[in-house]
Amino acid sequence: QVQLVQSGAEVKKPGASVKVSCKTSGYTFTSYAMHWVRQAPGQRLEWMGWINVGNGYTKYAQKFQGRVTITRDTYTSTAYMEMSSLRPEDTAVYYCARSNMGDYWGQGTLVTVPS
Amino acid sequence: QSVLTQPPSASGAPGQRVTISCSGSSSNIGSNAVNWYQQLPGTAPKLLIYINNLRPSGVPDRFSGSKSGTSASLAISGLQSEDEADYYCAAWDDSPNAYNYVFGSGTKVTVL
């Protein structure tokens, strides 16, 4: 069965960086895009960007351009999302989601940036 | 970043039908397919409807989607207690220099 398992919760200081992983299994990793979505407490879902896992092409939401980097490791079937220059307003649950429709999601990773 | 507009809440008694609207624009719903997600409390979103009106395997046929022009809607018929959740619509947005996947504001469904 398809599984996306994300890394554990993180607490980071303002200005620091965080890297969240999304380890996949149960399907051919390179056949599907991977998207990253975040949800601040009590807020709507917010799309951050995606990666074409097959060729490594990436596209980011304008809001995150220059601060977020999405990568993948085809040998371990793992996708990564790294965000730099963290601010308290980046406190959110970060999700990876497979394909352009988000047919499978990771369980989420809480990233906390205390003020 | 463009957003899609949904009513903040909707409710119904068990067995009733509830409809959730999603309003967008020509750059998103007007020119791209709409997906719907269900998010139960404390869990990750789950794909409920894709490409306007298709259901993934395992999603009950009580859930149905439709799209017309720059709006879409999700209907839940035969409402059940386990349907109590937040529901989000989403679509790609083709705005110049801002190609994004935009989500709706979310609708909390309460089963009375």
XYZ file of C-alpha atoms in Angstrom:
227
model
C 0.000 0.000 0.000
C 1.086 3.547 -0.676
C 2.660 5.230 2.351
C 4.205 8.637 2.903
C 5.941 8.863 6.279
C 7.273 12.219 7.386
C 9.966 13.117 9.873
C 9.165 14.176 13.404
C 8.227 17.499 14.942
C 10.805 20.291 15.034
C 11.300 23.366 17.178
C 13.512 25.990 15.566
C 14.727 29.460 16.524
C 13.862 32.428 14.316
C 16.341 32.712 11.460
C 17.178 29.015 11.470
C 16.431 26.453 8.772
C 14.430 23.244 8.859
C 14.448 20.228 6.578
C 11.440 17.910 6.564
C 11.599 14.492 4.952
C 8.872 12.402 3.346
C 9.806 8.748 2.891
C 7.615 6.882 0.457
C 6.831 3.234 -0.217
C 4.326 1.111 -2.078
C 4.652 2.739 -5.497
C 7.191 3.790 -8.117
C 8.631 6.973 -6.602
C 9.705 8.532 -9.892
C 6.278 8.164 -11.508
C 4.493 10.797 -9.437
C 5.042 14.434 -8.555
C 5.398 15.420 -4.918
C 3.839 18.551 -3.488
C 4.307 20.324 -0.182
C 1.450 22.010 1.626
C 1.375 23.703 5.005
C -1.355 24.573 7.476
C -0.862 27.154 10.193
C -2.922 26.646 13.370
C -6.604 27.140 12.576
C -5.838 28.270 9.037
C -6.474 27.016 5.523
C -4.182 24.748 3.575
C -1.444 26.597 1.698
C 0.423 25.177 -1.295
C 4.180 25.704 -1.178
C 5.565 24.035 -4.274
C 6.198 20.788 -6.081
C 8.874 18.645 -7.621
C 8.805 16.478 -10.702
C 10.386 13.477 -9.018
C 11.438 11.994 -12.343
C 13.611 14.869 -13.560
C 13.972 17.078 -10.475
C 12.167 20.115 -11.921
C 10.711 22.303 -9.192
C 8.131 25.067 -9.009
C 7.414 27.192 -5.961
C 4.594 29.430 -4.878
C 5.685 33.030 -5.280
C 5.386 33.554 -1.530
C 8.052 30.924 -0.821
C 10.367 31.555 -3.774
C 13.951 31.834 -2.547
C 13.204 30.540 0.938
C 12.031 26.999 0.220
C 13.904 24.224 -1.568
C 12.284 20.934 -2.516
C 14.536 18.011 -3.407
C 14.316 14.277 -3.758
C 16.515 11.203 -3.384
C 15.456 8.562 -5.860
C 17.624 5.914 -4.200
C 15.747 6.131 -0.910
C 12.390 7.223 -2.417
C 12.391 10.239 -0.156
C 11.370 13.816 -0.813
C 12.563 16.799 1.202
C 11.384 20.307 1.894
C 13.857 22.784 3.359
C 12.837 26.223 4.543
C 15.316 28.879 5.602
C 15.090 32.148 7.553
C 12.284 30.802 9.696
C 9.877 33.235 11.327
C 7.246 32.686 14.039
C 4.554 32.869 11.355
C 6.064 29.762 9.759
C 4.753 27.734 12.690
C 2.560 25.174 10.960
C 2.023 21.537 10.089
C 3.848 20.715 6.869
C 2.535 17.968 4.599
C 3.884 16.156 1.590
C 1.256 15.040 -0.907
C 1.644 12.746 -3.881
C 0.641 13.767 -7.415
C -1.010 16.873 -8.766
C -4.241 15.873 -7.078
C -2.816 14.983 -3.684
C -4.118 11.442 -3.748
C -1.965 10.386 -0.785
C -0.657 12.563 2.021
C 1.962 12.241 4.695
C 0.887 12.411 8.321
C 2.244 15.932 8.700
C 5.219 17.448 10.530
C 4.724 20.196 13.076
C 7.346 22.904 12.822
C 7.295 25.392 15.685
C 9.164 28.695 15.575
C 8.731 30.414 18.947
C 8.668 34.207 18.976
C -1.975 34.483 -3.936
C -5.458 33.814 -5.268
C -7.841 32.005 -2.971
C -11.127 30.231 -3.402
C -14.105 31.264 -1.291
C -16.177 28.813 0.723
C -18.811 29.331 3.437
C -17.182 28.929 6.856
C -19.726 26.424 8.066
C -22.529 24.102 7.031
C -24.667 21.735 9.032
C -27.396 19.167 8.757
C -29.118 16.407 10.627
C -28.173 12.779 10.027
C -29.575 11.608 6.707
C -29.941 15.095 5.283
C -28.141 16.574 2.285
C -25.533 19.313 2.672
C -24.024 21.344 -0.157
C -20.796 23.350 0.029
C -19.997 26.016 -2.539
C -16.585 27.088 -3.805
C -16.263 30.344 -5.710
C -13.235 31.210 -7.802
C -12.307 33.073 -10.949
C -11.517 32.563 -14.610
C -7.852 31.879 -13.823
C -8.546 28.951 -11.499
C -11.910 27.183 -11.438
C -12.897 28.746 -14.744
C -10.038 27.052 -16.560
C -8.920 24.132 -14.396
C -10.355 21.106 -12.655
C -11.474 21.238 -9.052
C -10.476 18.819 -6.320
C -12.065 18.432 -2.898
C -10.436 17.267 0.332
C -11.838 16.108 3.640
C -9.855 16.811 6.788
C -10.981 15.052 9.942
C -9.897 16.696 13.217
C -6.174 16.291 13.851
C -5.495 14.350 10.659
C -4.045 14.956 7.213
C -6.360 15.926 4.357
C -7.813 13.130 2.252
C -8.705 13.408 -1.427
C -12.473 13.197 -1.704
C -13.303 14.319 -5.251
C -10.924 14.897 -8.168
C -11.300 16.436 -11.606
C -14.594 18.068 -10.608
C -16.722 14.982 -10.038
C -14.660 11.790 -9.798
C -14.379 9.767 -6.600
C -11.205 7.893 -5.626
C -11.636 4.251 -4.788
C -13.147 3.849 -1.343
C -14.990 7.170 -1.198
C -18.716 6.574 -0.707
C -21.051 7.669 -3.486
C -22.787 9.903 -0.936
C -20.146 12.433 -1.912
C -20.517 14.148 -5.266
C -18.933 17.144 -6.961
C -19.908 19.496 -9.742
C -18.534 22.559 -11.502
C -20.083 25.339 -13.505
C -18.202 28.349 -14.814
C -16.083 29.793 -12.005
C -17.839 27.909 -9.197
C -17.914 24.385 -7.889
C -19.853 22.537 -5.257
C -19.607 19.467 -3.083
C -22.733 17.623 -1.997
C -22.985 15.165 0.853
C -26.182 13.172 0.834
C -27.329 10.897 3.623
C -25.199 12.839 6.115
C -23.497 10.688 8.744
C -21.766 11.559 12.010
C -18.396 10.543 10.581
C -18.772 13.242 7.911
C -18.130 15.899 10.529
C -14.923 17.474 9.238
C -13.407 20.402 7.389
C -13.781 20.388 3.610
C -11.523 22.238 1.192
C -11.818 22.844 -2.533
C -8.686 23.416 -4.611
C -7.647 24.176 -8.170
C -4.622 25.243 -10.142
C -4.460 28.953 -10.863
C -3.002 30.187 -14.148
C -2.519 33.811 -13.140
C 0.478 35.383 -14.925
C 3.715 34.947 -12.986
C 1.867 33.166 -10.170
C 1.103 29.613 -11.175
C -0.162 28.179 -7.918
C -2.352 25.445 -6.510
C -4.917 27.393 -4.509
C -7.107 26.108 -1.725
C -10.473 27.292 -0.562
C -10.998 28.899 2.810
C -12.488 25.679 4.156
C -15.964 24.720 5.370
C -16.610 23.073 8.699
C -19.455 20.583 8.443
C -21.358 19.844 11.638
C -23.770 16.963 12.001
C -26.565 18.086 14.285
